Coordinates of C-alpha atoms in Angstrom, one line a residue:
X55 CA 68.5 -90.2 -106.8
X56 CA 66.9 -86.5 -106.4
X57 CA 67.5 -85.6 -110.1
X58 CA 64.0 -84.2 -111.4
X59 CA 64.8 -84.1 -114.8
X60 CA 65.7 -87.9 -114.4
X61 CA 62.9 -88.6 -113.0
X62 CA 60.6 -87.6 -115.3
X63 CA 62.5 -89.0 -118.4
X64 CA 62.7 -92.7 -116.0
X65 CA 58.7 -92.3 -115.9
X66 CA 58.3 -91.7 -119.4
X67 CA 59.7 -94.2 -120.4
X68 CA 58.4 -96.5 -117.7
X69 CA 54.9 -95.7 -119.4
X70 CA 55.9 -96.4 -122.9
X71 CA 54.1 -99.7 -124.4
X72 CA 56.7 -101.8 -125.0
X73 CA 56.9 -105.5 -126.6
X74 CA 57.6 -108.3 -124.0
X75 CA 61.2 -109.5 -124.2
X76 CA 60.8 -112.6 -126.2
X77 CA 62.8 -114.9 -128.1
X78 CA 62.7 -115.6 -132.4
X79 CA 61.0 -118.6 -133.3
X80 CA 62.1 -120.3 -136.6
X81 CA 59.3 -122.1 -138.5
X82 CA 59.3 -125.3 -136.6
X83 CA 58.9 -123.0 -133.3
X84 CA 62.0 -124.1 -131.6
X85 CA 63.6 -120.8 -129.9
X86 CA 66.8 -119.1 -131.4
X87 CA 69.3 -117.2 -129.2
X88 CA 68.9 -113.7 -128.8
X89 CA 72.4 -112.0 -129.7
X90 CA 72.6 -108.2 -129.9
X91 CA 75.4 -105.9 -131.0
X92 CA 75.7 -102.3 -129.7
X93 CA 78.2 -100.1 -131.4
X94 CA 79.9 -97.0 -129.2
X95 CA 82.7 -94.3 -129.2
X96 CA 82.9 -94.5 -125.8
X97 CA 85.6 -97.4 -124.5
X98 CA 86.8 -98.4 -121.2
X99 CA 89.5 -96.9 -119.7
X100 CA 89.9 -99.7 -116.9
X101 CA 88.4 -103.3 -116.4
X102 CA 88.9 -102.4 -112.9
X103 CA 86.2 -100.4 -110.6
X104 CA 88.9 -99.2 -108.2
X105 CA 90.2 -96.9 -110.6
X106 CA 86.6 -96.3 -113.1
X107 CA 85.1 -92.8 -112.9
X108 CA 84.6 -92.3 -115.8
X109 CA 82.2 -94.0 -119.0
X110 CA 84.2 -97.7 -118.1
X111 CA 80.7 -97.6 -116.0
X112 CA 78.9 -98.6 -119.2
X113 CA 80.7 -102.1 -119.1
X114 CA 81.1 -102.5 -115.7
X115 CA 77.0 -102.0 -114.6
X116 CA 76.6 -104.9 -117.4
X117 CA 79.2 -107.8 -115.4
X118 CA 79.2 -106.3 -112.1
X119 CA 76.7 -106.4 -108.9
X120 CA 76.2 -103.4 -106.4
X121 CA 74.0 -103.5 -103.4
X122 CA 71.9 -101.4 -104.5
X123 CA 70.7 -99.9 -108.3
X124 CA 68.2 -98.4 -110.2
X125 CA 65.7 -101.0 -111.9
X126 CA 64.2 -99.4 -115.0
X127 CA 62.1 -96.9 -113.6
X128 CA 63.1 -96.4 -110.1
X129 CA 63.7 -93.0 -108.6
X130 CA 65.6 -94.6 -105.9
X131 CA 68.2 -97.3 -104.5
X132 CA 66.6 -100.5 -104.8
X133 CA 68.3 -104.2 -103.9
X134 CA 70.3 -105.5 -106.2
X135 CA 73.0 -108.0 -104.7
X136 CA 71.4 -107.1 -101.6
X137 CA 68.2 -108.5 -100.2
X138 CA 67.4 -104.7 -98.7
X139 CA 69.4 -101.8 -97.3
X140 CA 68.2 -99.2 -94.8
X141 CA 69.7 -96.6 -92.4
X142 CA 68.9 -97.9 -89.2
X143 CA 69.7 -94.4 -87.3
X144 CA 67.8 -90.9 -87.1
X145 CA 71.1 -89.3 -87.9
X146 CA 72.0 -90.9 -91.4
X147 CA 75.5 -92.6 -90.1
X148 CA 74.7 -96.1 -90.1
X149 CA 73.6 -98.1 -93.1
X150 CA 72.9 -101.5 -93.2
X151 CA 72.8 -103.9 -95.9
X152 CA 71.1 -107.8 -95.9
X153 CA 72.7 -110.2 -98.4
X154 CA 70.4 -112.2 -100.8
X155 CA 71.2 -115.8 -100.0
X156 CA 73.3 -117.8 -102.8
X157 CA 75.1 -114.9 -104.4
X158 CA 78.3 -116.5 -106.3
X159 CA 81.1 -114.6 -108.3
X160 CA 81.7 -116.4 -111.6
X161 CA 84.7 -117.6 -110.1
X162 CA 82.8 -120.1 -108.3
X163 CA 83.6 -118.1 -105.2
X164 CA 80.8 -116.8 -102.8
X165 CA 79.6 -113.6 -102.9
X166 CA 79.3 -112.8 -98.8
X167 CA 79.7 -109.7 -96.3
X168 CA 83.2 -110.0 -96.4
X169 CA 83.4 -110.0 -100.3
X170 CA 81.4 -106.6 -99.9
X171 CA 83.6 -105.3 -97.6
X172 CA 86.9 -106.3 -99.3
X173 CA 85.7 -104.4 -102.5
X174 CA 84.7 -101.4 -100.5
X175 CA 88.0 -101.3 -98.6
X176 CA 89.8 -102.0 -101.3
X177 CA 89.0 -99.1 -103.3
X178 CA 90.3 -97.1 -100.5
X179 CA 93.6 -98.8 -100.3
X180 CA 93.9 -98.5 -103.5
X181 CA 93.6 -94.9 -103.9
X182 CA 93.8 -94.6 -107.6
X183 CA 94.2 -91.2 -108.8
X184 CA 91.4 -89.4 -110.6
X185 CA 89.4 -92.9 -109.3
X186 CA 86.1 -93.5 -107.5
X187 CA 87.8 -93.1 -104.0
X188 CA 86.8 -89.2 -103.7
X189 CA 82.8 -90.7 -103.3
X190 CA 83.9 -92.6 -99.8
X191 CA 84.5 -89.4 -98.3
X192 CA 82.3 -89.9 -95.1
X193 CA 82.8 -93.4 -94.9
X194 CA 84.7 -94.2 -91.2
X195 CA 84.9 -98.5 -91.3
X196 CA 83.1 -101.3 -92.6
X197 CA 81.2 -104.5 -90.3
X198 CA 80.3 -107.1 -91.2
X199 CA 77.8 -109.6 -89.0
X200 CA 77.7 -113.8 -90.4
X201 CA 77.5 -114.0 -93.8
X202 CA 75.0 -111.6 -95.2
X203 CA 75.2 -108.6 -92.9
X204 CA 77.2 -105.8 -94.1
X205 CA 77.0 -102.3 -91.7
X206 CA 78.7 -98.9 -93.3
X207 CA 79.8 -96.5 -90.4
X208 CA 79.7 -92.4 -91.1
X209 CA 82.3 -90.8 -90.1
X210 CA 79.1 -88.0 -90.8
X211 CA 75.4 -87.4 -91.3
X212 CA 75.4 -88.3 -96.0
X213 CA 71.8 -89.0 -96.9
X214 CA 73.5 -89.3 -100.6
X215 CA 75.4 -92.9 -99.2
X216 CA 73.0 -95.1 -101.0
X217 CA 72.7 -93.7 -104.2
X218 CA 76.7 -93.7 -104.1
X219 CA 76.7 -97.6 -103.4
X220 CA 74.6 -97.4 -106.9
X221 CA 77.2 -96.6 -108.6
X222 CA 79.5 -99.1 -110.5
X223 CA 82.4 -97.6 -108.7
X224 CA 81.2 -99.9 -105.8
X225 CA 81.1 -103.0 -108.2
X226 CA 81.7 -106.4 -106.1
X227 CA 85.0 -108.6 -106.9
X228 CA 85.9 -111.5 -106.2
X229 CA 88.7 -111.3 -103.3
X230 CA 91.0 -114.3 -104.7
X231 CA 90.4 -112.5 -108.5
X232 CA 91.8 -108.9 -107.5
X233 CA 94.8 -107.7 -105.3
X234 CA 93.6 -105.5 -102.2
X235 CA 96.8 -103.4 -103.6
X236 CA 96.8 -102.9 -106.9
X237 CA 94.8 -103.1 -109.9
X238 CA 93.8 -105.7 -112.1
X239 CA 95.2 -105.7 -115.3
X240 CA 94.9 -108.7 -117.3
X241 CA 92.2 -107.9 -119.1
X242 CA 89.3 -110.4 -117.1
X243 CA 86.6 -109.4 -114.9
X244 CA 84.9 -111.8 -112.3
X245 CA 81.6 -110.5 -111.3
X246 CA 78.4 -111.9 -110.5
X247 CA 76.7 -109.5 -112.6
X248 CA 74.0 -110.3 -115.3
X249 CA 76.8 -111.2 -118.0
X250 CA 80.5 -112.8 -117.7
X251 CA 82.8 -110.8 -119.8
X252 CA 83.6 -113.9 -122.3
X253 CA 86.5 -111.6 -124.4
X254 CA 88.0 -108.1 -124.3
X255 CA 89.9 -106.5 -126.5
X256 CA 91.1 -103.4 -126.5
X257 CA 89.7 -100.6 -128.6
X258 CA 87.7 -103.4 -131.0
X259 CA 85.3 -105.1 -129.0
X260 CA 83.7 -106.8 -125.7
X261 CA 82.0 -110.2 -125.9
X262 CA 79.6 -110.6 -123.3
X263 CA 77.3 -114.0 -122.8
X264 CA 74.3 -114.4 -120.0
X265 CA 75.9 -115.3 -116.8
X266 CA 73.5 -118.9 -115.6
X267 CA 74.3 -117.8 -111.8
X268 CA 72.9 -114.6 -112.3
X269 CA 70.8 -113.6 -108.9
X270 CA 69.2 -109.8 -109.4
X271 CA 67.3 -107.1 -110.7
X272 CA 67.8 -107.7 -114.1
X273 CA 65.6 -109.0 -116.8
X274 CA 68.1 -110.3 -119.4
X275 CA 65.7 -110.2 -122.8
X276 CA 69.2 -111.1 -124.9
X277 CA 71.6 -113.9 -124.4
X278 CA 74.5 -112.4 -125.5
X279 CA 76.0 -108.9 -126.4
X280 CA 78.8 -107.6 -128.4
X281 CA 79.9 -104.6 -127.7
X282 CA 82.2 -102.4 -130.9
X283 CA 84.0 -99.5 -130.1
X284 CA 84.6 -97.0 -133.4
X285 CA 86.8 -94.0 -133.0
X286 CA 84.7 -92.0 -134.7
X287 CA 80.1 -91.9 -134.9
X288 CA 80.5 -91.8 -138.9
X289 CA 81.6 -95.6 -139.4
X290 CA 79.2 -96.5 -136.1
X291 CA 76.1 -95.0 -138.4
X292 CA 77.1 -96.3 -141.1
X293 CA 77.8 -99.8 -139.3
X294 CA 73.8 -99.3 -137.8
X295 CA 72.7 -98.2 -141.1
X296 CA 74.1 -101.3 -142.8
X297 CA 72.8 -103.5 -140.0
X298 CA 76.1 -104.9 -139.1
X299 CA 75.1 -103.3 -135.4
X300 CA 71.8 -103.2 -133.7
X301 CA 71.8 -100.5 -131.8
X302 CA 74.5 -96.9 -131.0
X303 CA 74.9 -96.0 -127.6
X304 CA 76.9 -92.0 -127.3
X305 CA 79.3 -90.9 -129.8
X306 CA 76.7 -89.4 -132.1
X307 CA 77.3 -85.6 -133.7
X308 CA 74.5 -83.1 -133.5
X309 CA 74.2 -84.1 -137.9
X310 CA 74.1 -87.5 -137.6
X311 CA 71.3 -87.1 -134.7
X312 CA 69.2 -84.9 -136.7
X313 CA 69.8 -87.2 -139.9
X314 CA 68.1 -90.3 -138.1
X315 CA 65.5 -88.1 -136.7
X316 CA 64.4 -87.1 -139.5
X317 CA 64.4 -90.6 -141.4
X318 CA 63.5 -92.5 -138.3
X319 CA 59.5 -93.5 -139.7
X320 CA 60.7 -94.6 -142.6
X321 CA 60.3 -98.2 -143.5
X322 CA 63.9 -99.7 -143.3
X323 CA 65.4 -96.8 -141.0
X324 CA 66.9 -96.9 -137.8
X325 CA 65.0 -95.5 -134.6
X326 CA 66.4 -92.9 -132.3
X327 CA 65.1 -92.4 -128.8
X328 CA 65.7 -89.1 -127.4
X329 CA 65.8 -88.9 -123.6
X330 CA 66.6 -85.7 -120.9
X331 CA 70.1 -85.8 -120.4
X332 CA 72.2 -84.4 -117.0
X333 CA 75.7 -84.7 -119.1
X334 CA 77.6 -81.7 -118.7
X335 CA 80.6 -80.3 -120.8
X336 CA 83.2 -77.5 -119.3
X337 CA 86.8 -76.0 -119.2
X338 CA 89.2 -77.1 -116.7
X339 CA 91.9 -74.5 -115.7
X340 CA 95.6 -75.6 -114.2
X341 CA 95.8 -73.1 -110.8
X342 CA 99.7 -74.3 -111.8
X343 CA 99.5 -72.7 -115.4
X344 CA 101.6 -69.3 -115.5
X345 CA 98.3 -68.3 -117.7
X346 CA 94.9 -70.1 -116.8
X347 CA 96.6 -70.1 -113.3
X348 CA 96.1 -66.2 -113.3
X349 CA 92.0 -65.6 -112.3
X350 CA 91.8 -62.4 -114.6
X351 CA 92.3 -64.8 -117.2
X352 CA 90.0 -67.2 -116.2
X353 CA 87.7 -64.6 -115.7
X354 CA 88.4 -62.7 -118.8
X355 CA 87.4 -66.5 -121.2
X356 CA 84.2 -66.6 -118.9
X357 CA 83.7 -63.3 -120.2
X358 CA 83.9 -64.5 -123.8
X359 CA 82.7 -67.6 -124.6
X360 CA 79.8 -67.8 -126.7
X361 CA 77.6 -70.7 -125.4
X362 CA 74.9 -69.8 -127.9
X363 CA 76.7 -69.7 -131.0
X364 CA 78.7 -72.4 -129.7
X365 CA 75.5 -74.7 -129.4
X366 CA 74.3 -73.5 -131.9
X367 CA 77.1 -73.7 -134.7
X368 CA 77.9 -77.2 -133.2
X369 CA 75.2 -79.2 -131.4
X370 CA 72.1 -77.9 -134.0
X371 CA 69.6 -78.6 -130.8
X372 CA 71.7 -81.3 -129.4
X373 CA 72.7 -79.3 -126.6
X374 CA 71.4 -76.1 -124.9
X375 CA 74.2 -73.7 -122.8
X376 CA 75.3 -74.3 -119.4
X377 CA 75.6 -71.3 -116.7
X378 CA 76.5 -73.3 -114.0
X379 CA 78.0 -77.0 -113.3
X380 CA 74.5 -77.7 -111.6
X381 CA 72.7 -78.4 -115.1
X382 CA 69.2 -77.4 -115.6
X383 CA 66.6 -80.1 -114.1
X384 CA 68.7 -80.7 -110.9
X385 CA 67.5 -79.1 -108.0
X386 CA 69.1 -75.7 -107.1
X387 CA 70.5 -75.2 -110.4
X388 CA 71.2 -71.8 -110.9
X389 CA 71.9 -69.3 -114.0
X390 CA 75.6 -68.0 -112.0
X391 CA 77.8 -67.5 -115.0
X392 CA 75.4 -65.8 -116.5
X393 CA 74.6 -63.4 -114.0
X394 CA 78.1 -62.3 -113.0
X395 CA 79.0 -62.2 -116.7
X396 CA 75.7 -61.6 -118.8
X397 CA 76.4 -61.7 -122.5
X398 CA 79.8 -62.3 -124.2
X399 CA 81.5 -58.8 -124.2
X400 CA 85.3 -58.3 -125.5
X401 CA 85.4 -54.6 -123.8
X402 CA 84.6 -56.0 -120.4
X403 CA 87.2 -58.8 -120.9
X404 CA 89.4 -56.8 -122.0
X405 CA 89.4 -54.5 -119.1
X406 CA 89.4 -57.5 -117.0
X407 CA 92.5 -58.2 -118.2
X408 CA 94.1 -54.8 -118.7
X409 CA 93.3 -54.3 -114.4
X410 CA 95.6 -57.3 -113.9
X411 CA 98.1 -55.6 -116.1
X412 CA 97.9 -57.9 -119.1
X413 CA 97.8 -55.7 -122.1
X414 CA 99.1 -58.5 -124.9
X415 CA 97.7 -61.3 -126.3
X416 CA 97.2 -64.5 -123.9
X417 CA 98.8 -67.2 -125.4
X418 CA 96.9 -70.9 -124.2
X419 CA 97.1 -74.4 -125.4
X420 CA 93.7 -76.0 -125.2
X421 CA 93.5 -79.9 -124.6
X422 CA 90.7 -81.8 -125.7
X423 CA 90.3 -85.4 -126.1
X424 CA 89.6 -87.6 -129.5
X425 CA 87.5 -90.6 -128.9
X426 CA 85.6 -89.8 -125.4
X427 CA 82.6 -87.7 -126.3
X428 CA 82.3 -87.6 -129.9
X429 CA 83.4 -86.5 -133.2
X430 CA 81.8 -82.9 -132.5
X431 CA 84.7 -82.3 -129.7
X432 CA 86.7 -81.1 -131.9
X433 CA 84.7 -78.9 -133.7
X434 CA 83.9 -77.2 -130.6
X435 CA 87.2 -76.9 -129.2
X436 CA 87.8 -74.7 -133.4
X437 CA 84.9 -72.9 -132.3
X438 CA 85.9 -71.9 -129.1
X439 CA 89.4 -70.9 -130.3
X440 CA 87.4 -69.0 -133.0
X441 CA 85.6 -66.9 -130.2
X442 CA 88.8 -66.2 -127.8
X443 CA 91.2 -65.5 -131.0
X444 CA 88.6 -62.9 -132.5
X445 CA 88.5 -61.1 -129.7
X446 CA 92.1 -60.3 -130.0
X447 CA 92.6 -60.9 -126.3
X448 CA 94.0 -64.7 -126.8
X449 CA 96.4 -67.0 -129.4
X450 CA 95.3 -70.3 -128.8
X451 CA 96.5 -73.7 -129.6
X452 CA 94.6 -76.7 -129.9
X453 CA 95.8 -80.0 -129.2
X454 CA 94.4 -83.4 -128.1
X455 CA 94.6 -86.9 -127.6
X456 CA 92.8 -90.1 -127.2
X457 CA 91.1 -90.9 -123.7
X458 CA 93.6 -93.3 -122.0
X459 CA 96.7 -90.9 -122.8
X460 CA 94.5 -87.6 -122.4
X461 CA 93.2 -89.1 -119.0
X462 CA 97.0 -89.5 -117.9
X463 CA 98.1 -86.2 -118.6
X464 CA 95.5 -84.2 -116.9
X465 CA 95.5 -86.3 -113.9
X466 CA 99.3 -85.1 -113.9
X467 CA 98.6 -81.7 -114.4
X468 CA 100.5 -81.4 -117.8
X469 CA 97.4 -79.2 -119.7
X470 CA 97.2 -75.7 -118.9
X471 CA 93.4 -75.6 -119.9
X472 CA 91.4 -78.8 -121.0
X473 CA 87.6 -80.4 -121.8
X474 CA 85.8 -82.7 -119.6
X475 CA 82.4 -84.7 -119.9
X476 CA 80.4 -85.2 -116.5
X477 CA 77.7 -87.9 -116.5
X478 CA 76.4 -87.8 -113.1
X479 CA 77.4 -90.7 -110.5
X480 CA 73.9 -89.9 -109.2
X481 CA 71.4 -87.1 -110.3
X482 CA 71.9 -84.7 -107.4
X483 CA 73.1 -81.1 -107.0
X484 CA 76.0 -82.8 -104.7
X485 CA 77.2 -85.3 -107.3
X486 CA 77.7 -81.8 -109.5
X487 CA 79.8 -80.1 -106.8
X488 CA 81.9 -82.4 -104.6
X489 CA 84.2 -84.5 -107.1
X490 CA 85.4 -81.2 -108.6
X491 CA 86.4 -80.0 -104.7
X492 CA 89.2 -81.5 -102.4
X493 CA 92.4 -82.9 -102.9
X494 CA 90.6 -85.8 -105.0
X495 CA 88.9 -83.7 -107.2
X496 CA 88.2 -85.5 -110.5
X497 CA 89.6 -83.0 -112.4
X498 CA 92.9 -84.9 -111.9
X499 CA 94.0 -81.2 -109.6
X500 CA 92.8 -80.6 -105.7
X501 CA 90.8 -77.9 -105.6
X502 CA 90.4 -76.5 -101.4
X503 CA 87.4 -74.8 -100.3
X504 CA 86.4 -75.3 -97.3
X505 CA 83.6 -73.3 -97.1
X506 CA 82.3 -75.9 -99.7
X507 CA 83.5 -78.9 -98.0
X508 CA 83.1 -78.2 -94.0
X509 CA 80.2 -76.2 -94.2
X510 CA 78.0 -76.1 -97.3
X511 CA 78.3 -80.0 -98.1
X512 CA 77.9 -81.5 -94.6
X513 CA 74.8 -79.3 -93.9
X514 CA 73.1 -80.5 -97.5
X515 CA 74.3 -84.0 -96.4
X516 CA 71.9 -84.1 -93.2
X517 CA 68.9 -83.5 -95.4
X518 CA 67.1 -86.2 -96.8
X519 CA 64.6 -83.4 -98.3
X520 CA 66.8 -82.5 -101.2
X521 CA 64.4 -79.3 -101.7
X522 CA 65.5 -78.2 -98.8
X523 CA 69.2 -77.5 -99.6
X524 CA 68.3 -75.0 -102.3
X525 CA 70.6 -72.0 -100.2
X526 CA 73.7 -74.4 -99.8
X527 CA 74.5 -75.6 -103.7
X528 CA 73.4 -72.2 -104.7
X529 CA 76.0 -70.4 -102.7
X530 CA 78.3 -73.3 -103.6
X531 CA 77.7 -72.2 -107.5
X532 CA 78.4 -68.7 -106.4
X533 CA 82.0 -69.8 -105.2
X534 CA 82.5 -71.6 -108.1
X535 CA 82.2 -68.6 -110.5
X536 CA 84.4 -66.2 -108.2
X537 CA 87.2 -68.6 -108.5
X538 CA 86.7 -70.2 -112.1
X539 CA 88.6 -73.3 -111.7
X540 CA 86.0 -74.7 -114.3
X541 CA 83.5 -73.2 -117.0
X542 CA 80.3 -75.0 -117.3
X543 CA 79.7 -75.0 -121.6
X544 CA 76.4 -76.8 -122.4
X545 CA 74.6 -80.0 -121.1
X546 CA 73.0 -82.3 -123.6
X547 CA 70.7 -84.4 -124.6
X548 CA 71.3 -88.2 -124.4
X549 CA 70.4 -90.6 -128.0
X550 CA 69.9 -94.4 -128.7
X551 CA 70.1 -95.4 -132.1
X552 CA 68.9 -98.5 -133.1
X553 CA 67.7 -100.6 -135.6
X554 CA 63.6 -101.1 -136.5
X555 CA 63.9 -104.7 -135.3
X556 CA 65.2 -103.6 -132.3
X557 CA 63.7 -102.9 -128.9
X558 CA 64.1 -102.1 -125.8
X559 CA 66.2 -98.3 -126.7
X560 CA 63.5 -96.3 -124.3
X561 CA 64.7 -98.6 -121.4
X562 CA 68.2 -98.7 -121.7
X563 CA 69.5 -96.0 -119.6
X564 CA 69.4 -95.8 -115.9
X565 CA 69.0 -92.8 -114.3
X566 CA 72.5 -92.5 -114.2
X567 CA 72.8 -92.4 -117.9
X568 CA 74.6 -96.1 -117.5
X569 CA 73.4 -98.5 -120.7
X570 CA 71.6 -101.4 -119.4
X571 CA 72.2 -104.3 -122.1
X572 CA 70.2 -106.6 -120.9
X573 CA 66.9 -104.3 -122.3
X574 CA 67.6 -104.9 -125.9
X575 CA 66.2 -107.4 -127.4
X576 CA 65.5 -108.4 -131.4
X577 CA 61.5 -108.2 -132.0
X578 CA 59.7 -111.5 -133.2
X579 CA 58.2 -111.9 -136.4
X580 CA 54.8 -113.4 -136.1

């Protein structure tokens, strides 16, 4: 990964003293298994990795191998379910991957080179809609060579490849466990990861227990984790703050944040770990909409919204504003939206709009959803309607849903204007610009530029200096503010609650903000 802000936030907490993973002893010293429970707002969409972009990641890194990963404090690819991985060209087309000998699913079936290459292919016959596929882009074929050689052919110089065979998009299944057609939907998972998924269910809880075939990375200091999904962060803090959970992984407002801050060194209280987050929040317009298909409109909202009052009524410190979709601490991040709009100013949106000939009130529906990134979503979605509705330029409706029904409409292009969350694949200016371009752009709506995608992307992609791409992504932001297909808000800050008994929180997230359970683990008493 070539996300700087990452990096330093992985090395922090690399440094941080931390107790050794270590079981409870009872008084006559036998050992007593380690069982942790994490509460979250944030619940699966899918079970399945052909169709997860989205936060199913959280589950899936925690019951799923990839090739490659990010150990706790690793700035780069490192083996996983592979023995090592290299490109074995000058030209970045050919990467290679060695199999670590006596992989097994939990299935009983082997994990080999044509397992790998059945997931990977898969994903791509698949083709899910608003899924992972959009990341294969310069992928041409897959070979394999005996059982633990597995060779990815470029259709195109990508120096990003690796880090998007990181992601659990590129999870490994179990070929007899999962149709090369369709998706999985029973519920299961078979995985070789450091868990088996022992019970699911929907919108309550996981149940995940040490997987005893487990061959990787991982340092399992807990033998089993139960995962709780809430609805809302009130009843998870007050769950935490009752000690019916352990720890609180996203979901938390800006209040309840500050709230365990400040009690956090008192005896009794939870902990909170604060850590640099690359989690990004923005407006998505429908080129479809009669309204936010119209650019003066688009343009006039950009014009408008607040980011300061908006963090600052809202997040309380939480968050800080977003110019661009490149967030601050990712190279070539820029300041664009607020250099072609400066300030909030009604009179210039007004004559923004009056130059297109709208002279009444725009009248928008704004989509947000309930139960992806917190209870403060909707207080920011009132607080954007507050901004656009006092400027007399806009009558705006609100309206939202949970996750899996939100997710459905917008990939159908039913909202005229909706929120999304982006938690970066990888930390890299690319993973900030190409899923929102192309005809699988995550936003559920192709998006065609191909100044973007045949010109600026394939140059960066030929650079393994990421410094040296500053030009490319900026002029890439520049074309994303002419058009305003999206809005950038604010990027925040990323939280892990736990209990005082707890450790482990400062090296639970990866550096792509994906919660590693296996770091928690319940501190002896000696």
């Amino acid at each position: 990964m070539f996300y700087r802000a990452g990096r330093q936030a992985v090395a922090a907490l690399a440094s941080l003293s931390l107790l050794s993973g270590c079981g409870l002893f009872s008084d006559s010293g036998s050992e007593v298994e380690q069982k942790i429970v994490v509460g979250t707002t944030s619940e699966p969409s899918t079970l399945d990795p052909a169709a997860a972009w989205d936060n199913s990641w959280e589950l899936m890194r925690n019951v799923f191998q990839t090739l490659v990963s990010f150990p706790t404090g690793s700035t780069s690819p490192q083996p996983d379910a592979a023995e090592w991985c290299k490109f074995t060209d000058t030209t970045s087309t050919s990467y290679r991957c060695k199999l670590r000998k006596g992989l097994k699913f939990s299935n009983g079936d082997v994990l080999d080179a044509e397992a790998v290459k059945y997931s990977i292919d898969r994903i791509r016959e698949i083709n899910f809609k608003g899924g992972p596929v959009g990341m294969l882009g310069s992928l041409d074929r897959i070979e394999t060579k005996g059982e633990d050689i597995v060779i990815f052919h470029l259709t195109k110089p990508d120096a990003t490849f690796p880090f998007v065979l990181t992601t659990p998009a590129m999870s490994l299944v179990a070929p007899s466990a999962y149709s090369k057609h369709k998706l999985r939907n029973d519920g299961k998972i078979t995985g070789s990861g450091p868990y088996l998924l022992d019970s699911y269910k929907p919108g309550k809880r996981t149940e995940l227990v040490k997987n005893p075939d487990y061959k990787g990375f991982a340092n399992r200091k807990n033998d089993s984790v139960t995962i709780r999904y809430f609805k809302e962060s009130a009843p998870v803090v007050e769950a935490l703050r009752k000690n019916r959970i352990d720890a609180i992984y996203r979901g938390l407002t800006a209040e309840e944040v500050i709230a365990l801050e400040s009690g956090q060194n008192k005896d009794g209280s939870p902990q909170i770990v604060e850590t640099v987050g690359a989690d990004i929040r923005f407006l998505v317009f429908n080129p479809e909409d009669p309204a936010a298909g119209n650019v003066a409109v688009r343009r006039a909202i950009a014009q408008l919204v607040d980011r300061d009052a908006l963090v600052a009524k809202v997040y309380q410190g939480t968050a800080e504003p977003l110019y661009s979709m490149v967030p601050k601490g990712i190279t070539a991040h820029t300041t664009s939206f607020f250099d072609a709009y400066g300030d909030p100013d009604r009179d210039k949106a007004k004559q923004i709009l009056s130059k297109a000939g709208i002279t009444k009130p725009v009248k928008l529906t704004l989509w947000y959803t309930t139960d992806r990134y917190g209870s403060s979503t909707a207080l920011e979605f009132e607080e954007l309607k507050r901004q656009l509705e006092g400027s007399g330029l806009f009558r705006i409706t609100l309206k939202s849903k949970p996750w899996k029904t939100f997710q459905e409409g917008f990939t159908k292009g039913e909202y005229p204007v909706f929120g999304r969350g982006w938690f970066p694949d990888f930390p890299d200016p690319d993973n900030f610009i190409a899923p929102f371009i192309g005809k699988d752009s995550v936003t559920g709506m192709p998006y065609m530029k191909n100044e973007i995608t045949q010109e600026l992307l394939p140059q960066t992609r030929k650079e393994s200096d990421r410094g040296a791409v500053v030009k490319q992504f900026e002029r890439a932001q520049k074309i994303l503010v002419d058009d305003v297909r999206v809005l950038p808000l604010w990027q925040g800050k990323l939280y892990v609650a736990s209990g005082e008994d707890i450790g482990g929180g400062e090296r639970a997230l990866d550096p792509q903000t994906v919660m590693q359970m296996w770091e928690f683990y319940r501190k002896a008493s000696w």
